[in-house]
Short mmCIF file of C-alpha atoms in Angstrom, two decimals:
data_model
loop_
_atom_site.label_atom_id
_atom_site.label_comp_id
_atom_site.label_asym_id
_atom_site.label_seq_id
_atom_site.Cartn_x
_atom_site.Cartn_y
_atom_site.Cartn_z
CA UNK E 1 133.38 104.79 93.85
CA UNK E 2 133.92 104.43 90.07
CA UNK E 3 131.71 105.70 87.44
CA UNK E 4 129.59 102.33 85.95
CA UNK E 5 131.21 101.77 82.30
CA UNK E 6 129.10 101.95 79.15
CA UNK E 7 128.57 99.61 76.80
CA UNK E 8 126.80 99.89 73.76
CA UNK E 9 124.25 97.10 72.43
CA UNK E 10 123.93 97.54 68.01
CA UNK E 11 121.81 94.81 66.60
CA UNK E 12 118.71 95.24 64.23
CA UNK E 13 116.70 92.42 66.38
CA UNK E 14 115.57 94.45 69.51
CA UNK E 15 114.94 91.55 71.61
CA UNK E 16 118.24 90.20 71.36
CA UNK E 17 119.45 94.26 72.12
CA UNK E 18 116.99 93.95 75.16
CA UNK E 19 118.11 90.72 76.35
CA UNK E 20 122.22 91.38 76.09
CA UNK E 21 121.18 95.09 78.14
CA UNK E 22 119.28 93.14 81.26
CA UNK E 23 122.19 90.94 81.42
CA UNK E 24 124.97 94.21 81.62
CA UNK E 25 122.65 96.08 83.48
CA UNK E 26 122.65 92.94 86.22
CA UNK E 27 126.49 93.12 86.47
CA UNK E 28 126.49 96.92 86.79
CA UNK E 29 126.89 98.76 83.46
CA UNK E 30 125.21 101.02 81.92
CA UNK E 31 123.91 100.19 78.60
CA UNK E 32 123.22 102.35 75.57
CA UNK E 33 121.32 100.88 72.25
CA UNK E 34 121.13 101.27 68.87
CA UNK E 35 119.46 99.67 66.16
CA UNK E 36 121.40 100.12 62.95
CA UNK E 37 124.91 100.87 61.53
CA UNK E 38 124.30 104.33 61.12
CA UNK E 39 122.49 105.27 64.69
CA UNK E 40 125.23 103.21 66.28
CA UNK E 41 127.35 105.50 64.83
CA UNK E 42 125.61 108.51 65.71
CA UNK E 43 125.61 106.91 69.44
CA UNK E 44 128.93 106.31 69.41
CA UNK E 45 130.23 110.00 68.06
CA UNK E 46 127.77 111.50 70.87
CA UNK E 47 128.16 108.88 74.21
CA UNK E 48 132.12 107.53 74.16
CA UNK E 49 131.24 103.99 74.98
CA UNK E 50 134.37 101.87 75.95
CA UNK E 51 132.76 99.21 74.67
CA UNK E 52 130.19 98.26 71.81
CA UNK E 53 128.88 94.79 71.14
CA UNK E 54 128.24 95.21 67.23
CA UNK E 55 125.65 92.68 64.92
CA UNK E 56 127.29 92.66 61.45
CA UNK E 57 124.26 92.14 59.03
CA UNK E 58 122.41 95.47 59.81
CA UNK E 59 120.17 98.10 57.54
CA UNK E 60 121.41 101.06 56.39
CA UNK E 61 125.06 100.85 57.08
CA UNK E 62 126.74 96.70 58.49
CA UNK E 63 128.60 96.23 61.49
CA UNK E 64 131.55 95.51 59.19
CA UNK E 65 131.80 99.13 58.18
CA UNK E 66 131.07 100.74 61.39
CA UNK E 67 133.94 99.02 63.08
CA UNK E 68 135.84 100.20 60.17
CA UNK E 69 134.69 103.82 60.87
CA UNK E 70 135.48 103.77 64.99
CA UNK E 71 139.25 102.52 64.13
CA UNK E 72 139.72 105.06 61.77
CA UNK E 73 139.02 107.80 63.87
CA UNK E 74 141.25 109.17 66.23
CA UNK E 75 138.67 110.26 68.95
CA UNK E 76 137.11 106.48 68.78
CA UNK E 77 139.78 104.31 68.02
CA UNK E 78 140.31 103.20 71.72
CA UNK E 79 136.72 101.44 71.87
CA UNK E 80 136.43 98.13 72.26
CA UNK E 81 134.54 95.98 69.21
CA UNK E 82 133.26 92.96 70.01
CA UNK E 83 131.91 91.30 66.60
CA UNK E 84 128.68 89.13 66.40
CA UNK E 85 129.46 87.38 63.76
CA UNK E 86 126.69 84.94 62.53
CA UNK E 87 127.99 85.25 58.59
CA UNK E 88 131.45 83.97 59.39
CA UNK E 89 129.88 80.82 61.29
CA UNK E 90 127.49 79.75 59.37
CA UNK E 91 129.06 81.22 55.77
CA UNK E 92 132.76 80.75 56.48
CA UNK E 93 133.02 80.97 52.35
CA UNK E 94 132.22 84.08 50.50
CA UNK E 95 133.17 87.42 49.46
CA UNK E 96 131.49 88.84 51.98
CA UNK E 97 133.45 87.49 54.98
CA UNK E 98 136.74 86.74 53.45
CA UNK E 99 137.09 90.82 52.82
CA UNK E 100 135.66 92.41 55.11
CA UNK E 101 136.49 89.75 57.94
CA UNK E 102 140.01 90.79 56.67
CA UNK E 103 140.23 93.67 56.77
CA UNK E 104 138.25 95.43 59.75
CA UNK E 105 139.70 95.33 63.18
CA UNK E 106 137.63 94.34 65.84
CA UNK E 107 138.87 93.26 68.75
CA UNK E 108 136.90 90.66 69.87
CA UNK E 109 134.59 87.99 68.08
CA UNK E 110 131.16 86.13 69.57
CA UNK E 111 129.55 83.48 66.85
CA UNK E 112 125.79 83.93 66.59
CA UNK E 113 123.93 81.94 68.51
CA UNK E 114 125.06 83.86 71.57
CA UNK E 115 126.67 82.07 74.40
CA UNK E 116 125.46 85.27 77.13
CA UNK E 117 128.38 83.79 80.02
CA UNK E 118 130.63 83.70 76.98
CA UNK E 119 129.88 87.20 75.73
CA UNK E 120 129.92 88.24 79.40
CA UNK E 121 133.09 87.22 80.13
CA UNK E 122 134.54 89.15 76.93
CA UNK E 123 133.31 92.41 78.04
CA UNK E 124 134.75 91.61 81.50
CA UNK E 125 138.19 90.73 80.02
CA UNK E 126 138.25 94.42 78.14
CA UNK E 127 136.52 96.29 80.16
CA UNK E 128 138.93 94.70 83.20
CA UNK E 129 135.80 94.36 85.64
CA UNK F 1 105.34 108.04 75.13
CA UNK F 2 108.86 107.89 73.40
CA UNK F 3 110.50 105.38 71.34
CA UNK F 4 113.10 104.33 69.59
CA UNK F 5 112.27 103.23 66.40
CA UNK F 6 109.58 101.28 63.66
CA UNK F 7 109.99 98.48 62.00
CA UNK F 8 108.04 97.72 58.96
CA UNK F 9 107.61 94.31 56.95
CA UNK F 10 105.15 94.30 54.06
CA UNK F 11 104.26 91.92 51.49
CA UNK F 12 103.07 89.17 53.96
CA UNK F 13 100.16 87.09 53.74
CA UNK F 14 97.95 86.96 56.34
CA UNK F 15 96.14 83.72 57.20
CA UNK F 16 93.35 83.25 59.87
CA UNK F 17 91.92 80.28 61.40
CA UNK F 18 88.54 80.99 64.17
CA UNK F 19 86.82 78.16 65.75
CA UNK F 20 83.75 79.26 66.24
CA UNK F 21 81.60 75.48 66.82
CA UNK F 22 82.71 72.90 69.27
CA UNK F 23 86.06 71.90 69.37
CA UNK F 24 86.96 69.05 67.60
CA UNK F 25 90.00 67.63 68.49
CA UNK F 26 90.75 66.40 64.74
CA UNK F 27 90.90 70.13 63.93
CA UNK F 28 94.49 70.74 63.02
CA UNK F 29 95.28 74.43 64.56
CA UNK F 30 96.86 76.62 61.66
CA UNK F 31 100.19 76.98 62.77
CA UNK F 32 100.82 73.13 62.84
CA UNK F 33 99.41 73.28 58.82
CA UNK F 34 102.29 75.52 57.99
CA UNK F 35 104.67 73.63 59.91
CA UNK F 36 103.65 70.28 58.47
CA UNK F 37 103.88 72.38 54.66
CA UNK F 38 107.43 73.95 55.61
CA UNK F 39 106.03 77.45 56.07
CA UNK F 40 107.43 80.03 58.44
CA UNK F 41 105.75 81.87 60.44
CA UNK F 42 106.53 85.51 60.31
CA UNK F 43 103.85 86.83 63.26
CA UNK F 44 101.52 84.47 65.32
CA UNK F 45 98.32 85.69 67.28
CA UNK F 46 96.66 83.04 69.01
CA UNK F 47 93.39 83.81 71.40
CA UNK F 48 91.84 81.11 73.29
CA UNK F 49 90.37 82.91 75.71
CA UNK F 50 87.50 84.52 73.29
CA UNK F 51 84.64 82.50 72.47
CA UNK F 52 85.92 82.63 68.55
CA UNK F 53 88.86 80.91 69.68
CA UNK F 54 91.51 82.43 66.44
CA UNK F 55 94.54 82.08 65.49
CA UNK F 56 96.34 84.14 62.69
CA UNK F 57 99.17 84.47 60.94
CA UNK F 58 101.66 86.40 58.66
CA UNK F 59 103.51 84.59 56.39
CA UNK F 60 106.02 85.22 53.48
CA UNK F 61 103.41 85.03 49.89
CA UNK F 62 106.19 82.54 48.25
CA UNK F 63 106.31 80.25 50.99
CA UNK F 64 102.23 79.45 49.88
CA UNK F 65 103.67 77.29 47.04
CA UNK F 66 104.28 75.29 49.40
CA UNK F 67 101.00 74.58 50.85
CA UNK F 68 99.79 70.70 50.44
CA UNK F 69 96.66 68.94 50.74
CA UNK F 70 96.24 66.38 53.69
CA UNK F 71 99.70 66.61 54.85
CA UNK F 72 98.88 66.12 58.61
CA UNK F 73 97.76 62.76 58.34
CA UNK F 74 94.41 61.84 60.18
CA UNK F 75 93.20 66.35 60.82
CA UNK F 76 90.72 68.06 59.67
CA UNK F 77 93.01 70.77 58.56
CA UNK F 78 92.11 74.37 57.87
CA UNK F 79 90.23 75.64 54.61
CA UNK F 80 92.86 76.81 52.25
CA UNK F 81 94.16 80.12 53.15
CA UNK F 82 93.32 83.39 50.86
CA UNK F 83 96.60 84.24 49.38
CA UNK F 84 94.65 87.42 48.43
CA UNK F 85 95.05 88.69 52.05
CA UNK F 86 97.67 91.24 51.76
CA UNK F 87 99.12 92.55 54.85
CA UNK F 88 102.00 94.45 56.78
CA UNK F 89 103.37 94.41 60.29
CA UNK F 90 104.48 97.57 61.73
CA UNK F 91 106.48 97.56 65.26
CA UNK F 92 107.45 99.90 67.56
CA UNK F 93 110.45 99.27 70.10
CA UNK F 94 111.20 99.67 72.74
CA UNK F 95 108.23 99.81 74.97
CA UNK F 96 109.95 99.04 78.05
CA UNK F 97 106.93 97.33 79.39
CA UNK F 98 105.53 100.76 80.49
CA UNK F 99 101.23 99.54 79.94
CA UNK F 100 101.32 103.19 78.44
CA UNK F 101 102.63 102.25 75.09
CA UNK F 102 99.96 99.82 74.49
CA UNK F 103 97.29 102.30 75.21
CA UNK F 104 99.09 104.74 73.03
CA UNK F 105 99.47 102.01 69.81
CA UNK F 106 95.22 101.07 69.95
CA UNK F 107 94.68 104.33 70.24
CA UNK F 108 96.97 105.43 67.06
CA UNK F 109 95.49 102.44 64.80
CA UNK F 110 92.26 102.20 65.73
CA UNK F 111 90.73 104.74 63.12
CA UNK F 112 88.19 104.07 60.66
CA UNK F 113 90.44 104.13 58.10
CA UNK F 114 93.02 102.09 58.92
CA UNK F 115 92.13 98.19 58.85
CA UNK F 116 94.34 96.35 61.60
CA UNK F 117 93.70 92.69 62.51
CA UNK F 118 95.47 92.04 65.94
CA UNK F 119 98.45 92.97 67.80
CA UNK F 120 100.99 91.24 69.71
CA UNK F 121 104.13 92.18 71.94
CA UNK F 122 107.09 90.57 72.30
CA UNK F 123 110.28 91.25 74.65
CA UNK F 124 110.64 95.03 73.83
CA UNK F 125 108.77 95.04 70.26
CA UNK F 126 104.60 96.07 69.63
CA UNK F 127 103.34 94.38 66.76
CA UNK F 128 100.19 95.74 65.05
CA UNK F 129 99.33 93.42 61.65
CA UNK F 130 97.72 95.71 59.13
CA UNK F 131 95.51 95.34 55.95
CA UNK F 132 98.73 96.30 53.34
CA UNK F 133 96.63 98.52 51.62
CA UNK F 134 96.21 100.66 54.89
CA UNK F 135 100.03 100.14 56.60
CA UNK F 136 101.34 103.48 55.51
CA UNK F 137 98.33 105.17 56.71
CA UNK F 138 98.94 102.83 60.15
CA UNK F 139 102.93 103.30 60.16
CA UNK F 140 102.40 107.73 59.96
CA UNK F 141 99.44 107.02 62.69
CA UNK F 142 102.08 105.39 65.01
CA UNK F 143 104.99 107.28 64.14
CA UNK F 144 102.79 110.17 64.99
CA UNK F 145 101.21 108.64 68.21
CA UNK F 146 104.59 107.61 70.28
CA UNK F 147 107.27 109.97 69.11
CA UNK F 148 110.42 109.09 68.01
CA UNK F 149 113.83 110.34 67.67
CA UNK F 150 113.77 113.41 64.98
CA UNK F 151 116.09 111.26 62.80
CA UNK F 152 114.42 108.35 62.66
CA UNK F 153 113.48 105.87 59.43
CA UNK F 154 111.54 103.46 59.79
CA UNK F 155 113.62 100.24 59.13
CA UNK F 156 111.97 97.50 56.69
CA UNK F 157 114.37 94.22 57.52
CA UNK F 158 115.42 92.62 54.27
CA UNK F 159 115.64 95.77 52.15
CA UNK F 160 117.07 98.18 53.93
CA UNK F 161 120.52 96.22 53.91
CA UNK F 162 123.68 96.80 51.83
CA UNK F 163 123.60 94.90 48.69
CA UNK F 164 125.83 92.28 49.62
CA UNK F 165 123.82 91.39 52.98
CA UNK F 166 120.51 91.52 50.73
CA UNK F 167 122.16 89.14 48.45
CA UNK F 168 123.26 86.77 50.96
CA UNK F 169 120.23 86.69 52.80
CA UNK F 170 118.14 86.32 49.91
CA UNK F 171 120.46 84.27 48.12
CA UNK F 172 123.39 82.73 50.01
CA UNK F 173 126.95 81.75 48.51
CA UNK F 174 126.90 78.99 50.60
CA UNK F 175 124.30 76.89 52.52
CA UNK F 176 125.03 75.86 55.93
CA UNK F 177 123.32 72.80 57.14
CA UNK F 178 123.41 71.66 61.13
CA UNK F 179 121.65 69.36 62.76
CA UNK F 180 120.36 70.24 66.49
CA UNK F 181 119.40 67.37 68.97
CA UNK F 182 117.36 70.62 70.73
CA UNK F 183 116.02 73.79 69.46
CA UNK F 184 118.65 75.95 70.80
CA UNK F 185 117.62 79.72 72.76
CA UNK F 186 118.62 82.03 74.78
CA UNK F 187 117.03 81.13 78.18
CA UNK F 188 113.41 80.57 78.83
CA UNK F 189 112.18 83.21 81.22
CA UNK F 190 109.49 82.01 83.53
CA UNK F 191 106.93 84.79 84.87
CA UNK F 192 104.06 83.64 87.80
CA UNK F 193 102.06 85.43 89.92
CA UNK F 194 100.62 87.81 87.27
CA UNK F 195 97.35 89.33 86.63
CA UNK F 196 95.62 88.94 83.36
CA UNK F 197 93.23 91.64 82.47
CA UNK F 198 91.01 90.73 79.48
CA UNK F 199 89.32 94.41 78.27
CA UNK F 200 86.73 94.88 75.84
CA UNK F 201 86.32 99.10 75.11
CA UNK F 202 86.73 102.06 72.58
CA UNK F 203 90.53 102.86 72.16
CA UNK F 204 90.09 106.08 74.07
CA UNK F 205 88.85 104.86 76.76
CA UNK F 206 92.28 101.74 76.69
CA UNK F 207 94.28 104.30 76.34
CA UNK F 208 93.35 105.93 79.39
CA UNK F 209 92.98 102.88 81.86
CA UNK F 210 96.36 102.11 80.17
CA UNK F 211 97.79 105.41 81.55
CA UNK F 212 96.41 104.80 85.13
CA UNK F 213 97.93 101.47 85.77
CA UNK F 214 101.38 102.88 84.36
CA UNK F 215 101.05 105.65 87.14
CA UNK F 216 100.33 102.71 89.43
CA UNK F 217 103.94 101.40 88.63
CA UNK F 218 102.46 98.18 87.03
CA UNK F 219 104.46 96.45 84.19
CA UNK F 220 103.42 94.37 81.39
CA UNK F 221 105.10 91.21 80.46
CA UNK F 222 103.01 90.43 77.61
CA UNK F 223 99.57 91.78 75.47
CA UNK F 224 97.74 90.69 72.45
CA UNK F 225 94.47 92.84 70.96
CA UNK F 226 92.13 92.48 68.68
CA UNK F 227 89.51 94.96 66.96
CA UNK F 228 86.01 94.49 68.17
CA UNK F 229 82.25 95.32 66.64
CA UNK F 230 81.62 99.19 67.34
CA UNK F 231 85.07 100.10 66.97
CA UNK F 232 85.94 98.35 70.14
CA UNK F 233 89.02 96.78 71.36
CA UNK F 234 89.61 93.44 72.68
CA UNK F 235 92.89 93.73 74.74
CA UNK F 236 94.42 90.92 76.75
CA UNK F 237 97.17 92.53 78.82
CA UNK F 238 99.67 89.95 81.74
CA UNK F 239 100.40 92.97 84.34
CA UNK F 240 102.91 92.28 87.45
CA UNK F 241 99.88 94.52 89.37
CA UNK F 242 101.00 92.71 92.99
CA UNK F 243 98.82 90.39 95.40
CA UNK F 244 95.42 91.25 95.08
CA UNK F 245 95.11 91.42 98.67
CA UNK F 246 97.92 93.80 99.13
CA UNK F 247 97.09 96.05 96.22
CA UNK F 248 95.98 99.35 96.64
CA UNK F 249 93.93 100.14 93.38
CA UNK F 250 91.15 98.54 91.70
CA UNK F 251 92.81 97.58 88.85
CA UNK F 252 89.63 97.92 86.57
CA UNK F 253 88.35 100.53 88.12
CA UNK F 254 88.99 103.19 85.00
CA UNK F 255 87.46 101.10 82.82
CA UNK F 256 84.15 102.83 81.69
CA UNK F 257 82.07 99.95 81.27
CA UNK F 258 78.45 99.94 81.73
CA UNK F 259 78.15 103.16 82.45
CA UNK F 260 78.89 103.97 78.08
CA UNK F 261 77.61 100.31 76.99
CA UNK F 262 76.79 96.84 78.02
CA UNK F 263 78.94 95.15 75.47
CA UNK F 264 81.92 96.59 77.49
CA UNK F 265 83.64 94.59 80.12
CA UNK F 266 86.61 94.01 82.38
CA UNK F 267 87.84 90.70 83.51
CA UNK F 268 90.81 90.35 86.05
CA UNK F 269 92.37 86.83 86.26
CA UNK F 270 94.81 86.42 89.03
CA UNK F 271 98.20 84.07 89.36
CA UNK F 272 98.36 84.10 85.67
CA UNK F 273 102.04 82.50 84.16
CA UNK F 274 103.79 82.89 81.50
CA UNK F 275 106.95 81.48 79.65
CA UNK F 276 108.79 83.41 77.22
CA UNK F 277 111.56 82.38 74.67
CA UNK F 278 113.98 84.02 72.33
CA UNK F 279 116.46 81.94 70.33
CA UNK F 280 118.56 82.41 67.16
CA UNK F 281 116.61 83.10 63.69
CA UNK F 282 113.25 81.84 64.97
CA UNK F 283 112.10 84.39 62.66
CA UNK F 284 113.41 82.99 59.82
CA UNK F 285 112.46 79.66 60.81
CA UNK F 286 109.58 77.18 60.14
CA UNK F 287 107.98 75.00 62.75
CA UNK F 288 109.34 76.57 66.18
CA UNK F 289 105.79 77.88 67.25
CA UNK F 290 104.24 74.07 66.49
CA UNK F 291 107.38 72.65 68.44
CA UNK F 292 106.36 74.56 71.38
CA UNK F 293 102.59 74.90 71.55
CA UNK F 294 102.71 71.02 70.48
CA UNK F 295 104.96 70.09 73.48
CA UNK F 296 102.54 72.12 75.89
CA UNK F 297 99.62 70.27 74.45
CA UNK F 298 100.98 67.10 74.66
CA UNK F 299 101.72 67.66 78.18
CA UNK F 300 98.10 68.54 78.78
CA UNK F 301 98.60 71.78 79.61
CA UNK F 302 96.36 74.47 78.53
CA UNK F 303 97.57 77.88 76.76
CA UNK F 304 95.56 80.72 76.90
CA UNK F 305 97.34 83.22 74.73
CA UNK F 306 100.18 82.68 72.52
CA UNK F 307 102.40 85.14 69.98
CA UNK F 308 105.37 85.23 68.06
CA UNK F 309 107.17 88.51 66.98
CA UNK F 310 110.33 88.88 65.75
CA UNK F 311 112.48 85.96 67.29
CA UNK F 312 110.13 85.69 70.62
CA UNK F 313 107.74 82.92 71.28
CA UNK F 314 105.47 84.14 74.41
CA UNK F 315 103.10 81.70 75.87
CA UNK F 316 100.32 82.87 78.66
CA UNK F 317 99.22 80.05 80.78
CA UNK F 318 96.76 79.47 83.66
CA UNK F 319 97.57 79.33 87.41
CA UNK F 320 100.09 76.74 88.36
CA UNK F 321 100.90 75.42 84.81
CA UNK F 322 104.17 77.05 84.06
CA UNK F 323 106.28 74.23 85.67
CA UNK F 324 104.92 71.70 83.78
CA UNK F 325 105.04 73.51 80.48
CA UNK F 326 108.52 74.44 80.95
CA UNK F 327 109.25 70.59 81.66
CA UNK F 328 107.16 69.47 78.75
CA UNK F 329 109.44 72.35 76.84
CA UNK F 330 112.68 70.85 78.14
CA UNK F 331 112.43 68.32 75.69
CA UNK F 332 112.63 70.10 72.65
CA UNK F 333 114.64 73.31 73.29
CA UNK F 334 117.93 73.70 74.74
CA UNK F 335 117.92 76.31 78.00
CA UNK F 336 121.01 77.60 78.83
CA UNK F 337 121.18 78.77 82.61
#
């Protein structure tokens, strides 16, 4: 029997982090969480996930740059991102998206609000479940 | 009791309405005032199971400019709110609906020198509303009362962002502007067959019935408190405690009541419901707590306890009275499957 995957939940509103986790723990993985950019990123260095779910407008360090920091590394780079990305819906215009939308490489993109089948049926397609 | 983290927002304003005569159904309840004026509601309490039915509020202090005179046409709306009232909200996630954690918060604010107002849960958040002058002395009390990771900060949303997210979420580039037919969420979660326990007692002694019904296995999907006369508690707590025919505990039976004093008591209601919604920015947004609690009402249902924290909207209800609510719901807010 294979070993349940982990995927990691990073997004500074907890009930959204709680409601994404009931939803992977129903189809069978395990689920770590983290609030912020820079406990993601703690997370991440210590727990391997092969997948993280990652808000982009975050305290202390954004989603933008932590994606940045798991594709730069060669012990992380294989992790799948999947972007939440509320700013590039709803603010498809500014600085703020146009260079760092640019330039980070996440491999996968859900719009804020959250369409859960949708998002459910991304990690499926990485993960290959 | 572990957790993961605090959350902090100060500078708020907190606004109260109590109805302590006879209802008078020209009495515009609070939170339909600051919808009608454009104000958002940061934190809602609302207790109508007291006999000072209250409702209270955090809200932004800029958003008060925006309070009018008269601008629910035909209500007797509320006196005009003491901008004075500083206050903070500190939270503590996530408390994996382990009744524990709520015994463990009461206990950690209810000093004499801290001055809390109420409490309210949401999903995985506690919310404890503070007097600001006391909320540092309220966020070391809980940091120090629930344990947290050895790193931890506590986060305060809106500041602790990089400058370019604090700029565009205090002041965006660009304004997007969408029109929804319904409110839209993330599911509405429907919860019967629960048992509300309404407790009035010292913190110490919460704190330990708390403890007993989490070694009983019960959960909590929702709880609200309040600080009583004689540094008592007034805690309102929806437990999945089981049939009361099948269960094997007396579910207030570690509550100390008369035996330390008469103004303590324990009240069990059975097949209590409750509906439950998150959506997208609700807690950024004006009006959704009017939306819903007005749809209920309209539907002539009654609510017994209602809160809002962070994005959640959690609405306790009598037996049998879920259904309809939901319906009545249906009709403003989009549910996806």
């Amino acid at each position: 029997m294979s070993e349940k995957k982990l995927v990691m939940v990073v997004d500074d509103d907890p009930d959204l982090v709680e409601a994404v986790s009931m939803k992977l723990e129903s189809k069978d993985f395990r689920v770590a969480k983290a609030y912020d950019g820079q406990e993601a990123m703690e997370k991440i260095q210590a727990e391997k996930p092969a997948l993280v779910i990652l808000d982009v407008m975050m305290p202390r360090k954004n989603g933008w740059v932590v994606c940045d920091e798991i594709k730069k590394d060669e012990g992380l780079k294989d992790i799948s991102v999947v972007m939440l990305t509320a700013v590039g819906d709803a603010v498809p215009s500014t600085s703020y998206t146009h260079h760092d939308g640019k330039t980070t490489l996440a491999d996968d993109y859900v719009p804020k609000p959250i369409d859960m089948g949708k998002l459910m049926e991304i990690v499926d397609d990485h993960l290959g479940s | 009791m572990q957790m993961n983290g605090l959350r902090v927002s100060d500078r708020l304003v907190r606004l109260e309405q109590v109805f302590t005569d006879q209802w008078d159904p020209r009495l515009v309840p609070l939170y339909r005032k600051l919808a009608a004026d454009r104000i958002n509601i940061s934190f809602l309490y609302l207790n109508y199971l007291v006999p000072a039915k209250q409702i209270s509020c955090l809200v932004e202090p800029e958003t008060l400019t925006r309070l009018t005179r008269d601008s629910v046409p035909g209500g007797v709306e509320p006196v005009k709110p003491d901008a004075s009232a500083a206050a903070g909200l500190v939270s503590a996630f996530p408390h994996r609906f382990d009744p524990a954690a709520i015994g463990t918060m009461l206990r950690a604010v209810a000093q004499t020198e801290i001055e809390w107002h109420c409490m309210a849960s949401s999903g995985s958040m506690l919310a404890i509303a503070t007097d600001y002058a006391t909320q540092k002395q309220a966020v070391d009390a809980v940091a120090g009362g629930i344990g947290l990771p050895e790193n931890h900060v506590p986060v305060f949303p809106g500041q602790d962002y990089d400058p370019i997210a604090r700029s565009l979420k205090t002041a965006p580039e660009t304004v997007a502007r969408y029109v929804e037919s319904k409110i839209k969420t993330y599911g509405i979660q429907v919860y019967t067959g629960l048992t509300l326990c309404s407790l009035r007692l010292r913190a110490d002694a919460l704190e330990k019935w708390s403890r007993a019904v989490s070694e009983k296995g019960c959960r909590f999907f929702y709880a609200c408190a309040a600080p009583m006369e004689n540094e008592r508690v007034n805690l309102e707590v929806l437990l999945d405690a089981g049939e009361p025919e099948t269960r094997d505990f007396d579910i207030a039976a570690d509550t100390p009541c008369a035996d330390t004093s008469p103004d303590n008591s324990a009240t069990v209601r059975e097949k209590a419901e409750m509906i439950c919604f998150h959506g997208p920015h609700f807690g950024d947004r004006y009006g959704i707590a009017d939306k819903a609690l007005g749809r209920i009402a309209q539907a002539g249902v009654p609510v017994w306890l209602a809160g809002c924290v962070g994005a959640t909207v959690s609405i306790v209800l009598p037996p049998h009275a879920a259904k309809k609510a939901t319906k009545a719901l249906s009709a403003a807010f989009e549910m996806p499957d």
